[in-house]
XYZ file of C-alpha atoms in Angstrom:
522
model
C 0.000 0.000 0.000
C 1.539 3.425 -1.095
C 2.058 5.831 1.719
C 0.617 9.398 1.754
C 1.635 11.986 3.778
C -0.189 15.285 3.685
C 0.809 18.314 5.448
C -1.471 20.339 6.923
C -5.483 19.805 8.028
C -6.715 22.937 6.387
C -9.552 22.869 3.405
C -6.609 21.877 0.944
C -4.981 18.812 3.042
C -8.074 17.259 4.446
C -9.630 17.667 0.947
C -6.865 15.717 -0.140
C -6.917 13.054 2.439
C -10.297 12.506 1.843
C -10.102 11.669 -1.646
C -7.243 9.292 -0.969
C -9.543 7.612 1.715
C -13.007 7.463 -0.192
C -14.436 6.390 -3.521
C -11.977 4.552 -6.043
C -9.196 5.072 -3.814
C -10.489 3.330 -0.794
C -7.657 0.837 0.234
C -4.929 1.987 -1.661
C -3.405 4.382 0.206
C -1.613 4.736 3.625
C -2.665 8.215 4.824
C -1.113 10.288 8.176
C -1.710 14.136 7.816
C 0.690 15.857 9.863
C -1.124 19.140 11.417
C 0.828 22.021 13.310
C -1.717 23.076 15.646
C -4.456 21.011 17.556
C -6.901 22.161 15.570
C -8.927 20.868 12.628
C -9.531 23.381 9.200
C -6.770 25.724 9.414
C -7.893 29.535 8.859
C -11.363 27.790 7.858
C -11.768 26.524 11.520
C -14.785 27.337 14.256
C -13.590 28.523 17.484
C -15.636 27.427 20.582
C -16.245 30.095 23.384
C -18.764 29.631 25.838
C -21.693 28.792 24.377
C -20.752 30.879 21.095
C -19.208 29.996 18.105
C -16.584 31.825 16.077
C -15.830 31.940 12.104
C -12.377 32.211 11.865
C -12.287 34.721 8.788
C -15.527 34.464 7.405
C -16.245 31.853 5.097
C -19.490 31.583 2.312
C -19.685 28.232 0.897
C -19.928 29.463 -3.080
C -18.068 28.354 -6.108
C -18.246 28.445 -9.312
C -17.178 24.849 -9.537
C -19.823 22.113 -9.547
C -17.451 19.523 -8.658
C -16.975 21.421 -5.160
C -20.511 22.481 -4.900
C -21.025 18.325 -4.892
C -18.207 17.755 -2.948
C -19.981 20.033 0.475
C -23.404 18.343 -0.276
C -21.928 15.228 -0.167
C -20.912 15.589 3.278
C -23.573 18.152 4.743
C -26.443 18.096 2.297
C -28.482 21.562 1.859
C -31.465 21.928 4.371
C -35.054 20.638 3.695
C -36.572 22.763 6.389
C -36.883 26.323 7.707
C -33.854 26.658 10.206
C -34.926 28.426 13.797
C -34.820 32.456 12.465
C -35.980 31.010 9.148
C -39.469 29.564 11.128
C -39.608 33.305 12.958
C -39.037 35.580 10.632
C -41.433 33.253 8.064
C -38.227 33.156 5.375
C -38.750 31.788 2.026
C -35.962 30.424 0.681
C -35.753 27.328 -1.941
C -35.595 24.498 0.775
C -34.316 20.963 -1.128
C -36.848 18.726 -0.879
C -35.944 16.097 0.959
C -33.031 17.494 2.515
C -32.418 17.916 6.536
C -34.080 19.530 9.254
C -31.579 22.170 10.790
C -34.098 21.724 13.606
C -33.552 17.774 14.322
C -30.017 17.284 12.973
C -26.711 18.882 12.710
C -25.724 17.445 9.579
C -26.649 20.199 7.827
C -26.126 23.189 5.358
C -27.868 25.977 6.096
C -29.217 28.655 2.718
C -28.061 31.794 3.964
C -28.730 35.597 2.390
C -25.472 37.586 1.546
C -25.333 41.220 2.926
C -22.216 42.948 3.717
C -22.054 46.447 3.287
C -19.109 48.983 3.593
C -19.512 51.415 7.145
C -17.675 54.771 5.904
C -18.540 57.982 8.404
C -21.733 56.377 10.024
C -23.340 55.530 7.185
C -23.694 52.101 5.274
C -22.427 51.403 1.629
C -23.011 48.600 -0.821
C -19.966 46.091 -0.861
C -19.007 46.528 -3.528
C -19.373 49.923 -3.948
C -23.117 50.231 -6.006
C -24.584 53.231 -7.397
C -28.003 53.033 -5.872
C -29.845 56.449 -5.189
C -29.171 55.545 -1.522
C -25.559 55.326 -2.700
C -25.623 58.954 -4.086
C -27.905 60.165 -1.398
C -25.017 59.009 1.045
C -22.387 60.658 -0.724
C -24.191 63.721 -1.505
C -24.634 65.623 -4.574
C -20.814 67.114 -4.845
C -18.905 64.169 -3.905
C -20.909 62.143 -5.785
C -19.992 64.479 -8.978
C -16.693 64.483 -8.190
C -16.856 60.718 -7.983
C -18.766 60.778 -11.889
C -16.269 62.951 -13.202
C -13.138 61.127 -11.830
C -14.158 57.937 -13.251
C -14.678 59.191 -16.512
C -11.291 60.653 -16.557
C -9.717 57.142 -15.582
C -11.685 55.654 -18.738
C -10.385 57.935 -20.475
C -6.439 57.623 -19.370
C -5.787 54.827 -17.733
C -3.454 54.236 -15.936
C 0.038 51.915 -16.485
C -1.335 48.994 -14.143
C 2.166 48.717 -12.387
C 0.610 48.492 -8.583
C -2.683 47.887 -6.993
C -3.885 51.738 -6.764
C -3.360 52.128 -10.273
C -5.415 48.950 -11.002
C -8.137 50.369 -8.320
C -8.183 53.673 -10.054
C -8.665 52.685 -13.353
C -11.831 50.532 -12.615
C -13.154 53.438 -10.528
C -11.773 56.645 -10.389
C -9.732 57.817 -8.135
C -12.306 59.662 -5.639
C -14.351 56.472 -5.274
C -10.604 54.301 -4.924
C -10.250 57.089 -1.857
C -12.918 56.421 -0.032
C -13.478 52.962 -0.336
C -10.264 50.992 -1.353
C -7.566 52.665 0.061
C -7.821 52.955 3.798
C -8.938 49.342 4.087
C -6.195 47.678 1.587
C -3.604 49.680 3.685
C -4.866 48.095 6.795
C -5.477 44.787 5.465
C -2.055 44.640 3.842
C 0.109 46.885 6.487
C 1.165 48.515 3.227
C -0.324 51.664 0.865
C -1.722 49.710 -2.150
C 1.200 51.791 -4.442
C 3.329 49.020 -2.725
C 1.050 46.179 -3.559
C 1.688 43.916 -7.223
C -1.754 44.672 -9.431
C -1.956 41.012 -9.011
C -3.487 40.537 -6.293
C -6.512 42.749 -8.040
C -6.410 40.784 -11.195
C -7.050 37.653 -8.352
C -9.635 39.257 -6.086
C -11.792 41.802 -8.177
C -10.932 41.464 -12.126
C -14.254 42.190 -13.959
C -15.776 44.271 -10.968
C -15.852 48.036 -11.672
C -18.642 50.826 -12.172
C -19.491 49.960 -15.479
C -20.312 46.166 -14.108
C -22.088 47.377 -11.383
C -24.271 49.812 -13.707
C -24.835 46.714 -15.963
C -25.517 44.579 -12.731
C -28.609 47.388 -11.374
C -29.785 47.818 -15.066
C -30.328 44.035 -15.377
C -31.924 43.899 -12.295
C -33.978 46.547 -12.471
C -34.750 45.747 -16.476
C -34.078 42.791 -16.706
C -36.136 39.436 -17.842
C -36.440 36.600 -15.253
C -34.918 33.557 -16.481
C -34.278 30.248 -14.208
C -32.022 28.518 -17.131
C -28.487 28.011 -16.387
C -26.925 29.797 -19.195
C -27.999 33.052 -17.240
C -25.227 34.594 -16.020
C -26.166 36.209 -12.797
C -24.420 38.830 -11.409
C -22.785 39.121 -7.481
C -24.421 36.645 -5.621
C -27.425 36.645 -3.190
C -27.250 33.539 -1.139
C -24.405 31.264 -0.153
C -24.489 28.100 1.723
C -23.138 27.480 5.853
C -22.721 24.465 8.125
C -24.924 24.781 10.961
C -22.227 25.207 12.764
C -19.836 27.373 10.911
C -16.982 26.273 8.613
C -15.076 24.216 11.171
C -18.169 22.040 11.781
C -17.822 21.089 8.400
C -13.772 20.144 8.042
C -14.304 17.980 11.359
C -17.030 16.182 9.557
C -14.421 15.616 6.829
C -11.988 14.769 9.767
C -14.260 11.920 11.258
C -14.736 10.128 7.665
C -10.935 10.058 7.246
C -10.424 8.485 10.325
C -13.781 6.038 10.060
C -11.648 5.302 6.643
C -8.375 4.085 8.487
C -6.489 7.633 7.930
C -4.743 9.280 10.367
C -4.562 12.573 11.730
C -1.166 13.455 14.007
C -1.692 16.983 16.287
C 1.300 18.525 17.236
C 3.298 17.685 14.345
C 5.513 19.866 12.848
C 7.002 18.962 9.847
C 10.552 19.959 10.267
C 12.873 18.031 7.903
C 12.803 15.178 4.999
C 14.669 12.338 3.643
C 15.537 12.544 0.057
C 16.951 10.138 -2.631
C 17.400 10.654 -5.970
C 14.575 11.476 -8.347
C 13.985 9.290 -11.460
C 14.965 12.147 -14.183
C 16.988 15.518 -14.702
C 13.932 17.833 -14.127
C 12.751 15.687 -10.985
C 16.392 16.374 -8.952
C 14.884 14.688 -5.334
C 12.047 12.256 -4.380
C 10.873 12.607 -0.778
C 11.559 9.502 0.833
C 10.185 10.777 4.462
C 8.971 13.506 6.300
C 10.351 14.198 9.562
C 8.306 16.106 13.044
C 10.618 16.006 15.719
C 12.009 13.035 17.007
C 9.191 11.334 14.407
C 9.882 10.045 10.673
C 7.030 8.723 8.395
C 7.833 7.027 5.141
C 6.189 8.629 1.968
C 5.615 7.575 -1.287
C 3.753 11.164 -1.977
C 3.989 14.405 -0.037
C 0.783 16.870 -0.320
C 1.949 20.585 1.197
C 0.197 23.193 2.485
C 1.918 24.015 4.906
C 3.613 27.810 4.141
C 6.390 27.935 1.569
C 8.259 29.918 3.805
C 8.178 27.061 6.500
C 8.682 24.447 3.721
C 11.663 26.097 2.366
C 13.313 26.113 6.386
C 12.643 22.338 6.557
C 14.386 21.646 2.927
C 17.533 22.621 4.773
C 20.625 21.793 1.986
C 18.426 20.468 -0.533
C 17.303 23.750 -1.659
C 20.050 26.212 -3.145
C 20.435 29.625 -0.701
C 19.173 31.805 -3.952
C 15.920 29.645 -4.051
C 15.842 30.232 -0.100
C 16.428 33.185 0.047
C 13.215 34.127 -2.419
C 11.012 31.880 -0.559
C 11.834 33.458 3.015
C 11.077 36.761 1.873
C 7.571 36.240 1.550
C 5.306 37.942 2.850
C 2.316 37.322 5.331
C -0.210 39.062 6.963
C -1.641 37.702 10.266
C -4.775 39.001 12.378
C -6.609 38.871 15.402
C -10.446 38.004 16.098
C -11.585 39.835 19.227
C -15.030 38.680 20.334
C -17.967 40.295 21.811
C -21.092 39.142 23.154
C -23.180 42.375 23.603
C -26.717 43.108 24.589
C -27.448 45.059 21.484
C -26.079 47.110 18.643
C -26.750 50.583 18.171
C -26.889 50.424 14.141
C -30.058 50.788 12.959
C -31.836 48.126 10.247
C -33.286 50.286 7.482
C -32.925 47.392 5.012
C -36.208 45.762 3.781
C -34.474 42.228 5.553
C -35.779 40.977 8.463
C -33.490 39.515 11.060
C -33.596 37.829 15.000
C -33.765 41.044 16.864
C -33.834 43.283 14.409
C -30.539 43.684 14.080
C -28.619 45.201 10.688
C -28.455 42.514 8.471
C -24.795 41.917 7.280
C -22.619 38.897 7.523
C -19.605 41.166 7.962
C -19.169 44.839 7.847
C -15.907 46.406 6.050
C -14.616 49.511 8.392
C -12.851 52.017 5.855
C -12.521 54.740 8.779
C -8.575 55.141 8.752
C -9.067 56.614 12.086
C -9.285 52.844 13.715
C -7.573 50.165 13.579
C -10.228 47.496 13.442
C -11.100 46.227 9.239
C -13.846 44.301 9.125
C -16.664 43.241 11.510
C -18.232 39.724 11.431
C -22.069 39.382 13.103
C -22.498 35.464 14.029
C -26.017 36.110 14.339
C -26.417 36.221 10.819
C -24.467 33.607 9.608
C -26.255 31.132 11.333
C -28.687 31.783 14.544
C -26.733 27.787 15.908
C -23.180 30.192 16.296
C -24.989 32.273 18.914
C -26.342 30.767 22.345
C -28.823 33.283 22.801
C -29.720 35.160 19.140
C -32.959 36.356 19.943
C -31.392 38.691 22.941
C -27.640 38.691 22.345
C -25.129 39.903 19.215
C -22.108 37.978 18.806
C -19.845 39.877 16.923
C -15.543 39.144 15.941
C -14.133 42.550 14.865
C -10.919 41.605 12.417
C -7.456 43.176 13.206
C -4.810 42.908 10.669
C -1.526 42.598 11.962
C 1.897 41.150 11.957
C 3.523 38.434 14.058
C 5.605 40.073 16.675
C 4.365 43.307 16.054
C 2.770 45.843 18.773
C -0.764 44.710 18.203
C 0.084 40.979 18.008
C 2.124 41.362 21.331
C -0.437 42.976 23.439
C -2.537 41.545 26.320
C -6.024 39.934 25.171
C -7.574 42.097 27.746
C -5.833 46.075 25.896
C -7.096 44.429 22.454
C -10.517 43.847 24.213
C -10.428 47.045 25.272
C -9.367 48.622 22.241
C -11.559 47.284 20.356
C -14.500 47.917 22.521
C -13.018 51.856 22.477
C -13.657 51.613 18.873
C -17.013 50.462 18.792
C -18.109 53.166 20.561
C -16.367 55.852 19.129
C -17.889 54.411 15.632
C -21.623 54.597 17.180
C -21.802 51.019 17.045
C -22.275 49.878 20.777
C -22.495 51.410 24.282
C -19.283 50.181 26.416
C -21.845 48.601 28.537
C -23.359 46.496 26.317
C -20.575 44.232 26.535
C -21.566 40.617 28.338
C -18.355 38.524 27.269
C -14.788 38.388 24.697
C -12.283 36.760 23.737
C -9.879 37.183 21.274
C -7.873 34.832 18.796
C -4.463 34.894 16.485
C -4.360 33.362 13.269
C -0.607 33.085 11.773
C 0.018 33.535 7.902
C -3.993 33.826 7.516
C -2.939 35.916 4.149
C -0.347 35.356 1.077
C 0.810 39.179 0.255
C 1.734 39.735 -2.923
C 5.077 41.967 -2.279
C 9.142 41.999 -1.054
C 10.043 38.908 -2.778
C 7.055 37.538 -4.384
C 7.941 38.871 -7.837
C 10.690 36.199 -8.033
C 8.406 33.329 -6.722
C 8.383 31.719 -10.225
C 11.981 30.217 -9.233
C 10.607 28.866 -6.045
C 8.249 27.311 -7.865
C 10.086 25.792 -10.340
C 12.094 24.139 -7.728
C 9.432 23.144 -5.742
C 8.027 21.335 -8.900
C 11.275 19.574 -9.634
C 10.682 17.706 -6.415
C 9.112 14.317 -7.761
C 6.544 13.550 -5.115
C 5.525 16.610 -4.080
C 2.295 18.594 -4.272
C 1.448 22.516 -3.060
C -1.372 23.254 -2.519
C -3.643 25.316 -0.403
C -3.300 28.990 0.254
C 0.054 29.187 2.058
C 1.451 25.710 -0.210
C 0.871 27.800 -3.156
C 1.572 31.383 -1.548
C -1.691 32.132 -3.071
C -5.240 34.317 -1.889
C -7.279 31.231 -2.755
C -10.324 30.619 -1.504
C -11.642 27.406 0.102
C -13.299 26.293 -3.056
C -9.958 27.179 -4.888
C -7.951 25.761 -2.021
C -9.566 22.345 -2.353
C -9.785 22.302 -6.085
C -5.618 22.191 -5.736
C -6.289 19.324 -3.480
C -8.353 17.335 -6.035
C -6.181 18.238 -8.779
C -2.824 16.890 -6.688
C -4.789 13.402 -6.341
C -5.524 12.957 -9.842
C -1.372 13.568 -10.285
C -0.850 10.840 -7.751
C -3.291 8.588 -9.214
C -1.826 9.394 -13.180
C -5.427 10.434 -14.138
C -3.866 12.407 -17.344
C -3.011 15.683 -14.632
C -0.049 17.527 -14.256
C 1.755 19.656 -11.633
C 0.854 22.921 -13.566
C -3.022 22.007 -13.667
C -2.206 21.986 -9.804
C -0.836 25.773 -9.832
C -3.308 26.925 -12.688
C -6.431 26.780 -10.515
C -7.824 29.903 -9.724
C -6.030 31.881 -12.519
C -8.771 32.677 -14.448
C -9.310 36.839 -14.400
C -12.756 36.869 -13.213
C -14.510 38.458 -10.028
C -15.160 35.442 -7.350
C -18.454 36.549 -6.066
C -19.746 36.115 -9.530
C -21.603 33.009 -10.735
């Protein structure tokens, strides 16, 4: 029996391992996947807190890809019944027939609405930007001319798309770039987006701009109703959601693998392998073992995803110091999740959406004020009434802090972030001090790829890294990559068809989630 080891039990390695446990592959393989932490789903993990659960990042279950879409029925199928708010607030929503009661069972996916809006100077924006009346009405008349005539100049000279501002102002001027792209990218990134490759923009939001977002209101308001599949509708409405947030779902995965005879190792961090030589000139090694500690576990195939940076550091002489050198210059950007249980949130709901409470409607709120720190703001009450012990009289909110390891904000006490965070809150007229009931606060390490320093000559470290005969990146952080879980498993499914010879190659591996398209577009 061929021995697998995959690194990492995030979306992309436990994808993996379950393919190599399940279906045709059932019995062939010897799996172990060899996780850092002692946690299951990486950044795509639910964190318990008394009685509350937390989405680590924020995660819609959408893709464009029906072989994923398949792949999260398969394990939580779609509900069949009107979950708890959707019984109280009488939702309507295209249950499957059939499917589970979120009511009676856990195994389920919840249909959940999309709202998140933009919070700029106490007042609510479309995310993405939209040019609704209310839009204009919020901006007022003169900024909203100013806004008109900008973008038309940036149609008419565009700008050499060299960085990310440039790429930002040429979809939408540079008033509208000012207000709602550049305070936010600077916090998300800890750099000013004229720092930042254009890449990362042709990755993220290629295709969205004004003259998309006119088309998308004009078909809406104009347009024909059609239920055929060759419509193509425009940024999407609904999204699935465990019942229990994203981690609910990767320890489902977790508990097959392991009812399948794989193993999962806690603790383990890869830190060294075996080599012998590889069977042609462009394959120069074949992993032979992968090494944790005082631990050693034969392989036949390596899956990564753990980060290339922390790859490269366990390679040790095997890969040459100019290779290194590029691969530990990568940059990361980490955060912190402070949570808040509070009594009540002083934003008021003027959407036509009816929610538990009351309460504004959004899954997550993006905070362009430069004048705090916090950059987005997740309500749990809205992505699924199970994350929340209480919904009908409590808010459970996780307010996002971008950050480096080792930095100031990273360093500091749980109980000054609480505190600053709360201090932020109030100064943004979201809650009284106290409405606070409860926090707590958690770091997530190399949560995002950046796309500066040395990233420009990643190509080489990627050409090594494929030389490697049995190895396969994938993931976010295997591929130094913004993927998202639906892109971060579709590297996973592509790796196993390499492994099994199913007519796949490395580069259909590192070609996923290339294609220049927005990702909130179906």
């Amino acid at each position: 029996m061929k021995k697998a080891v995959i690194i990492g039990a995030g979306p992309a390695g436990l994808t993996a391992a379950y393919e190599l446990t399940h279906g045709d592959n059932a019995g062939k393989y010897d799996v172990t996947v060899l996780e850092e932490s002692k946690a299951i789903g990486g950044i795509s993990r639910t964190l318990y807190h008394n009685g509350n659960r937390m989405d680590i990042g924020g995660h819609r279950f959408f893709s464009k890809d029906d072989e994923i879409l398949k792949w999260w029925t398969n394990i939580l199928p779609i509900q069949g019944s009107p979950a708890y708010d959707d019984k109280k607030l009488h939702n309507r929503k295209a249950y499957v027939k059939g499917g589970p009661d979120p009511e009676k069972t856990d195994e389920v996916m919840l249909l959940r609405r999309r709202v998140s809006r933009i919070y700029y100077k106490r007042k609510f924006f479309d995310y993405p930007i939209s040019m609704k009346p209310e839009t204009i009405k919020n901006m007022g008349l003169l900024t909203t001319m100013k806004a008109g005539f900008s973008y038309l100049g940036s149609c008419i000279k565009k700008r050499p798309e060299i960085n990310l501002e440039n790429f930002y102002i040429n979809r939408f001027g540079k008033v509208l770039y000012g207000m709602f792209f550049e305070s936010y990218t600077e916090k998300l990134w800890g750099r000013h987006p004229s720092e930042i490759s254009a890449e990362w923009g042709a990755q993220r939001v290629k295709g969205l701009s004004i003259t998309a977002l006119l088309k998308d209101m004009a078909k809406k308001t104009f347009g024909k109703k059609d239920n055929s599949k060759n419509v193509e509708t425009s940024l999407i409405e609904e999204f699935w959601y465990p019942k229990y947030g994203p981690g609910h779902l990767w320890e489902t995965v977790a508990k097959k693998i392991i009812e399948a005879d794989g193993k999962i190792e806690y603790g383990a961090k890869v830190d060294g392998f075996s080599f012998e030589e590889g069977t042609s000139k462009s394959n120069h090694y074949k992993i032979i073992s992968v090494k944790t500690g005082d631990k050693e576990y034969k392989a036949d195939h390596v899956i990564s995803s753990m980060p290339v940076t922390d790859l490269a550091d366990a390679l040790y002489e095997n890969i040459p110091e100019n290779i290194k050198a590029v691969a530990n210059g990568l940059p990361y950007r980490d955060f912190v999740t402070v949570g808040l249980l509070v009594k009540k949130l002083d934003l008021v709901n003027k959407t036509k959406f009816k929610t538990l409470g009351n309460i504004v409607p959004d899954c997550w709120i993006y905070v362009q004020d430069a004048g705090v720190k916090v950059g987005r703001i997740q309500i749990f009450n809205n992505w699924s009434p199970y994350m929340v012990a209480d919904p009908d009289n409590t808010v459970w909110i996780g307010l996002e802090y971008f950050c480096r390891e080792g930095d100031e904000f990273w360093n500091m006490s749980d109980k000054k972030r609480t505190s600053l965070a709360i201090k932020e809150l109030v100064k943004m007229g979201i809650i009284k001090k106290d409405y606070v009931l409860d926090s707590c606060c958690e770091k997530v390490k190399k949560a995002y790829p950046a796309y500066f320093d040395s990233y420009a000559q990643f190509d080489s470290v990627k050409k090594y890294l494929n030389s490697i005969e049995n190895l396969y990146c994938v993931g976010r952080n295997g591929q130094h990559r913004y993927n998202n879980m639906d892109h971060s498993m579709a590297t996973a499914l592509r790796a196993v068809e390499c492994i099994n010879g199913k007519n796949a190659s490395k580069d259909d591996i590192w070609n996923v989630n290339t294609e220049k398209s927005y990702h909130e577009k179906k």
